[in-house]
XYZ file of C-alpha atoms in Angstrom:
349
model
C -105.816 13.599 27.203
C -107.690 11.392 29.588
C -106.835 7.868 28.082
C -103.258 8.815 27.842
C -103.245 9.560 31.525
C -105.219 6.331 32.045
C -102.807 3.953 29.409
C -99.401 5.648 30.909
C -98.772 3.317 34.438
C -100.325 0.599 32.105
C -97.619 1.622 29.612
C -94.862 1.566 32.302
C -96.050 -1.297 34.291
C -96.196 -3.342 31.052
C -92.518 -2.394 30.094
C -91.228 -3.128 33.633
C -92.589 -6.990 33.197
C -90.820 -7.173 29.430
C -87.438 -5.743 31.317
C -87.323 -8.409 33.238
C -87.895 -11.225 30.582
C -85.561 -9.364 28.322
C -82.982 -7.596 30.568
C -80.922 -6.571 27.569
C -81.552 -2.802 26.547
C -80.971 -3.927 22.866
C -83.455 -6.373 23.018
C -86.358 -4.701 23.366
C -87.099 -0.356 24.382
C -90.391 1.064 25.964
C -90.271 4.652 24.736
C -93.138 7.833 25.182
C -93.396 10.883 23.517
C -95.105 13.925 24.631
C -96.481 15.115 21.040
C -97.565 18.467 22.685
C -94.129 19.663 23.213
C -92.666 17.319 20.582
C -95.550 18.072 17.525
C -92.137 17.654 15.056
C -92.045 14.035 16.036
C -95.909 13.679 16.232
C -96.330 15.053 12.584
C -93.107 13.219 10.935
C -94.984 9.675 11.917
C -98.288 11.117 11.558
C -99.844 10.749 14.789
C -103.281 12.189 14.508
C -104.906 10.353 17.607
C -103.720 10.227 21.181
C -102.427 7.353 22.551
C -101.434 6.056 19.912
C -98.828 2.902 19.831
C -96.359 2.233 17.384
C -94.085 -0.240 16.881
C -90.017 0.193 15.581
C -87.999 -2.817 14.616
C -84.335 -1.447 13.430
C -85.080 2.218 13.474
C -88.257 1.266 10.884
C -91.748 2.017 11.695
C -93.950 -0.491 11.129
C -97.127 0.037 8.996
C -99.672 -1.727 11.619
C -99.847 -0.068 15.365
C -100.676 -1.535 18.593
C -104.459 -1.887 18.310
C -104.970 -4.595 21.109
C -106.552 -4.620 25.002
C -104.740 -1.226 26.713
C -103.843 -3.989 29.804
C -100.466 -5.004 31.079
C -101.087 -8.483 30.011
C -101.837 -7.459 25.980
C -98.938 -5.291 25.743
C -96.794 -7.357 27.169
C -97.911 -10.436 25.371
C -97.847 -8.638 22.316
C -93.860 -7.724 22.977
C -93.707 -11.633 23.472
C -95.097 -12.233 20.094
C -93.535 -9.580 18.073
C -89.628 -11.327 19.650
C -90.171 -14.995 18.654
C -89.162 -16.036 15.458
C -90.676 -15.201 12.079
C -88.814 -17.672 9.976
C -89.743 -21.187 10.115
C -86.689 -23.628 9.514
C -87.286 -26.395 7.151
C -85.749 -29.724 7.990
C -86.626 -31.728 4.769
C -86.786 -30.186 1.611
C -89.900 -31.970 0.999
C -91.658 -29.547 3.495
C -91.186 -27.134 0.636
C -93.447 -29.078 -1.619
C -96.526 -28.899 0.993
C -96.428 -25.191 1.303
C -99.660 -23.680 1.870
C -99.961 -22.473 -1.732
C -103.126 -19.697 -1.555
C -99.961 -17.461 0.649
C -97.368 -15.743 -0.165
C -93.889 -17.722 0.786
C -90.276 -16.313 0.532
C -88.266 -19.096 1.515
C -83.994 -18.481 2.131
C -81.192 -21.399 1.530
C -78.273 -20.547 3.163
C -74.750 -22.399 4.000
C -74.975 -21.210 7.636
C -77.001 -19.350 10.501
C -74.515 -17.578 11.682
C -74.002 -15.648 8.700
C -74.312 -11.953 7.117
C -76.882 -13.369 4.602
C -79.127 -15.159 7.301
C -78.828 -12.027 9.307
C -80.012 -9.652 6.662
C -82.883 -12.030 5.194
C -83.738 -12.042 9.309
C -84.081 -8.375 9.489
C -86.704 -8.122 6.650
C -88.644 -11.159 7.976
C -88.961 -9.346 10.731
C -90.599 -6.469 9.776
C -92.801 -8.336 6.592
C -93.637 -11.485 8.458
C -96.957 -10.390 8.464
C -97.454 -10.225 5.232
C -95.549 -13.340 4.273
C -94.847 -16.493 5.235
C -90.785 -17.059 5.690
C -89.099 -20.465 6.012
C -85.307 -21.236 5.440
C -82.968 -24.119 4.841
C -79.522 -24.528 6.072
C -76.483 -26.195 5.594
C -77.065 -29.930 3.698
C -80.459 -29.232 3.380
C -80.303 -26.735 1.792
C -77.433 -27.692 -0.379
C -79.355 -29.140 -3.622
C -80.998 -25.336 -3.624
C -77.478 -23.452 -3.375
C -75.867 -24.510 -6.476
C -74.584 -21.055 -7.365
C -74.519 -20.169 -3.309
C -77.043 -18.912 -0.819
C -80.207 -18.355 -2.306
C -83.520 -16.440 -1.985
C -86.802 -17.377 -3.839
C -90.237 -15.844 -3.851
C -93.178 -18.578 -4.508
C -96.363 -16.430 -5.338
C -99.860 -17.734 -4.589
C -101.147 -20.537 -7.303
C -100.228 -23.975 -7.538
C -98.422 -23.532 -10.500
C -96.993 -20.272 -10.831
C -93.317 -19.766 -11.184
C -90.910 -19.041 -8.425
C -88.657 -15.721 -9.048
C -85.378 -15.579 -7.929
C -84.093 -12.987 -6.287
C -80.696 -11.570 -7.853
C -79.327 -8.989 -5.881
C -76.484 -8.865 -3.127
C -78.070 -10.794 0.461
C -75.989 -8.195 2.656
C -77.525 -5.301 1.200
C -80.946 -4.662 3.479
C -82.304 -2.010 1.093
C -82.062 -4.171 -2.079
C -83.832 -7.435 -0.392
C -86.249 -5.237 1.796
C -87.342 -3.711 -1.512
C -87.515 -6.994 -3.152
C -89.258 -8.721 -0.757
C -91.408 -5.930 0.160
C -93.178 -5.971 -3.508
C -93.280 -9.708 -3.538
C -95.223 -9.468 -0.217
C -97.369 -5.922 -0.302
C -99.764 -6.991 -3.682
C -100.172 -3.921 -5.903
C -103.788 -4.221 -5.357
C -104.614 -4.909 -1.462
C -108.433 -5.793 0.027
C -109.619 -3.605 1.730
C -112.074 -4.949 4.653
C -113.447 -3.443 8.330
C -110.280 -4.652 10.214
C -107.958 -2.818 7.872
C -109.573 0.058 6.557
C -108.151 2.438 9.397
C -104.643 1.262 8.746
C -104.623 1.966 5.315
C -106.053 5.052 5.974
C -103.057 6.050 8.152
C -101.007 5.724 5.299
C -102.091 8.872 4.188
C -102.699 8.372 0.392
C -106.047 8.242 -1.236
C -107.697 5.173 -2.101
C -108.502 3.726 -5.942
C -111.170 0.813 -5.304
C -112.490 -1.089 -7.308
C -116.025 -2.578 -5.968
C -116.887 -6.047 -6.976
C -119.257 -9.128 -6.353
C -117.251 -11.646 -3.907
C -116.784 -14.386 -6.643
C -116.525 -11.975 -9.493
C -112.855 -12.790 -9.656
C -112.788 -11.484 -13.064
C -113.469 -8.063 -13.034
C -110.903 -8.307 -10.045
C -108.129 -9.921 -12.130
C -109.137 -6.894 -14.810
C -108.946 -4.204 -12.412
C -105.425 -5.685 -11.531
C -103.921 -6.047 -14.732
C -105.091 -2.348 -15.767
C -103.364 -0.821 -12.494
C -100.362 -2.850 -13.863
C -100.376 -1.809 -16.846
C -101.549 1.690 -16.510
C -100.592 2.736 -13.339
C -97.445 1.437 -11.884
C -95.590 5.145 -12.072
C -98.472 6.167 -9.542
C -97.587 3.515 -6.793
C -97.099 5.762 -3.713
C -99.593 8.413 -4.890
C -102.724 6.556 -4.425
C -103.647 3.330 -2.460
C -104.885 0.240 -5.347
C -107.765 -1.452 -3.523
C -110.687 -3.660 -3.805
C -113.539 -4.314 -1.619
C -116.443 -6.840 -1.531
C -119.514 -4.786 -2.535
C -122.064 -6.860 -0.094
C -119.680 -6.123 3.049
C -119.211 -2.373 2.031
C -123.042 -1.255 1.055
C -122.628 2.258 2.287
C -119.674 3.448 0.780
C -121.503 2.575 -2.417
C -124.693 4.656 -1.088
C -122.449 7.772 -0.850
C -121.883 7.674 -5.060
C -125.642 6.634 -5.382
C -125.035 2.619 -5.877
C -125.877 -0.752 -5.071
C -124.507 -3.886 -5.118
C -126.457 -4.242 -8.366
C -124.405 -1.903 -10.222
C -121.041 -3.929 -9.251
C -118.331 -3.430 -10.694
C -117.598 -0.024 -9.866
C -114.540 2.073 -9.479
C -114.647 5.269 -7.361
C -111.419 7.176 -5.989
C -111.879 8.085 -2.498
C -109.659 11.045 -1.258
C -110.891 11.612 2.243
C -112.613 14.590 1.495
C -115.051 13.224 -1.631
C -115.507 10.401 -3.992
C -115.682 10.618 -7.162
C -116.874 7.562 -9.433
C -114.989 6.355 -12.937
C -117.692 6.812 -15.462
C -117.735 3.221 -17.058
C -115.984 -0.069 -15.940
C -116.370 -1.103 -19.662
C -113.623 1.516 -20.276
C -111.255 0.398 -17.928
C -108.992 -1.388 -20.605
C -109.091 1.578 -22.836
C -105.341 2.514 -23.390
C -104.709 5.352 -20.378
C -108.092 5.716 -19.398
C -107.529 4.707 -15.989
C -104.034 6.278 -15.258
C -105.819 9.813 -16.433
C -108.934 9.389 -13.875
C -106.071 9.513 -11.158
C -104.215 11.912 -12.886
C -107.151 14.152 -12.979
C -107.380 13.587 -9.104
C -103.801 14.960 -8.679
C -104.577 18.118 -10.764
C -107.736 19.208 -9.199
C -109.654 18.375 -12.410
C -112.252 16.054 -10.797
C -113.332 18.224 -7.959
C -113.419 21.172 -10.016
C -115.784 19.476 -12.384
C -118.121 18.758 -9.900
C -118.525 22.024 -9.348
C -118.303 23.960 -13.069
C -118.578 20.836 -15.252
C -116.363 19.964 -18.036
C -113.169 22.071 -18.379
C -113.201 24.766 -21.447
C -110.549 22.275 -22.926
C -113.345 19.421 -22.956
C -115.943 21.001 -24.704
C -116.914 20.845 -28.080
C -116.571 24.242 -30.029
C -120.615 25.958 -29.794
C -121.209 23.533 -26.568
C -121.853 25.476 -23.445
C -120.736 25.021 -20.236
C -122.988 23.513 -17.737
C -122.421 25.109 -14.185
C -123.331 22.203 -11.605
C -122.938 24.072 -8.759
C -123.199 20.755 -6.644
C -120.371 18.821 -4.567
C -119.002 15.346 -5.222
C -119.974 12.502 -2.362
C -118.338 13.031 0.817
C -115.430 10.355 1.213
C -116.231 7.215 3.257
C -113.673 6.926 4.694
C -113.042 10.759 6.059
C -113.405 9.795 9.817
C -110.895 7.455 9.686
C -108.200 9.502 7.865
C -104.925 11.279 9.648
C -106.919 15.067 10.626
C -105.857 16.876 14.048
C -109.144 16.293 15.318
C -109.251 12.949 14.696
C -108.268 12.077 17.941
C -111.858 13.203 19.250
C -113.734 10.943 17.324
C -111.603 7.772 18.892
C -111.930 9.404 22.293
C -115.780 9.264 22.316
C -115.198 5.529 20.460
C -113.341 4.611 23.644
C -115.469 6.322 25.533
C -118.455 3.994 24.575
């Protein structure tokens, strides 16, 4: 692979500046991986594209690669940015009140720094700081918030909704990182031009709902259905929404506009297939059984033969389509083993 062989001394010369700022071999590790003779490695962290750099904090990979300038000065400033600290310490109390209220804010009280709780709550700020905003309190600062001991609390986006508590044990990584993680990763993400290849990497096809820019209400709809409906699916299929101005041609590929916003359409990297009527999206498990029928095969095979037997009316015939669903939008940006060619002529240009 040409970039490879163009990135490596880059690579090297980049990790030989961070060795010297952080001489410690636990601090930070430059590491490469030569996914010809190593494909097990290359597949069990999906690398479909080559070079590809990913980032580890405490044996974890983390969900957003290195997708800045390939110079010795990007990586290494990146390195620099990734070690400073994620949490910011609060000093008064009253800095609490002044949060920036339209983020997401997990914010720890603890007795002291140099503690087993603080250590853990550091670990997953670490690896969610960009997806929340952390702060912590310590020692009499903190006090008035520590009534029953050191304390965690998740303040969610609105001026005046409620803070939850968290209630599990503070040494226990899994437990918090879980915690935090669904406090911080909404159920329903946006989906825009600077993160659709990310989520893509994840691997799981998308549910997206399409919708005006200010129509916050069919957004707040489409929220509370996947809720409601579709929690026991979270890890099958990637909730999204997108502005419908900003993503015109995805629309084009299901034969809409703008105009016809709302919409809901499952992409699954090969086709798209579009959810018959928003107007039915609160319609007890109408929503949950358009991605069920994903799973099964049911919507693809539709396209093709029409209803199922099963969904026909007794006398009705069956209407053979013979015609393919939409071609996903999203296809040249999902994990394929040629997927790497397509980036190479990107970088190329």
């Amino acid at each position: 692979c040409r970039f490879s062989q163009m990135l490596h001394p880059i690579f090297e010369e980049a990790s030989n500046v961070i060795k010297e700022e952080y001489p410690d071999k636990n601090q930070v590790v430059f590491a490469r991986v030569d996914c010809d003779q190593h494909s097990d490695i290359a597949q069990r962290y999906r690398i479909s594209k080559y070079p590809t750099l990913k980032l580890f904090r405490n044996g974890m990979m983390m969900k957003r690669e290195y997708r800045g300038q390939r110079s010795v000065t990007a990586i290494a400033d990146y390195i620099r940015q990734q070690k400073s600290n994620p949490i910011r310490e609060v000093q008064d109390l009253e800095e609490i009140n002044s949060l920036d209220r339209s983020r997401r804010n997990i914010v720890g009280y603890f007795e002291q720094k140099d503690s087993d709780n603080y250590r853990t709550f550091e670990r997953v700020a670490n690896i969610l700081h960009d997806d929340c905003v952390f702060l912590s309190a310590f020692g009499a600062v903190s006090k008035a918030e520590r009534f029953s001991g050191d304390n965690v609390i998740y303040k969610p986006p609105g001026e005046n909704a409620p803070d939850m508590v968290y209630l599990g044990s503070l040494t226990n990584f899994d437990l918090i990182y879980a915690w935090t993680q669904d406090k911080c990763v909404p159920l329903v993400r946006e989906i825009t031009f600077e993160n659709g290849e990310e989520l893509t990497e994840e691997g799981l096809p998308f549910l997206i709902l399409f919708h005006m820019k200010d129509d916050l209400g069919s957004l707040e709809k489409f929220q509370q259905e996947v809720a409601r409906q579709l929690i026991s699916e979270k890890g099958t299929i990637n909730f999204l929404h997108a502005d419908c101005d900003k993503f015109r041609h995805p629309l084009l590929h299901i034969q809409k506009t703008p105009a016809d916003c709302p919409v809901i359409a499952i992409d699954s990297f090969k086709h798209m297939y579009v959810f018959p009527d928003f107007s039915d999206l609160s319609v007890p498990g109408k929503l949950k059984q358009f991605v069920l029928d994903l799973h099964s095969g049911k919507l693809h095979r539709e396209f093709h033969h029409g209803p199922d037997p099963t969904d026909v009316a007794p006398g009705q015939p069956i209407q053979d389509l013979a015609s393919s669903p939409p071609e996903s939008s999203f296809q040249k940006l999902a994990p394929s083993e040629h997927r790497y060619t397509l980036l190479r002529e990107k970088d190329e240009l």
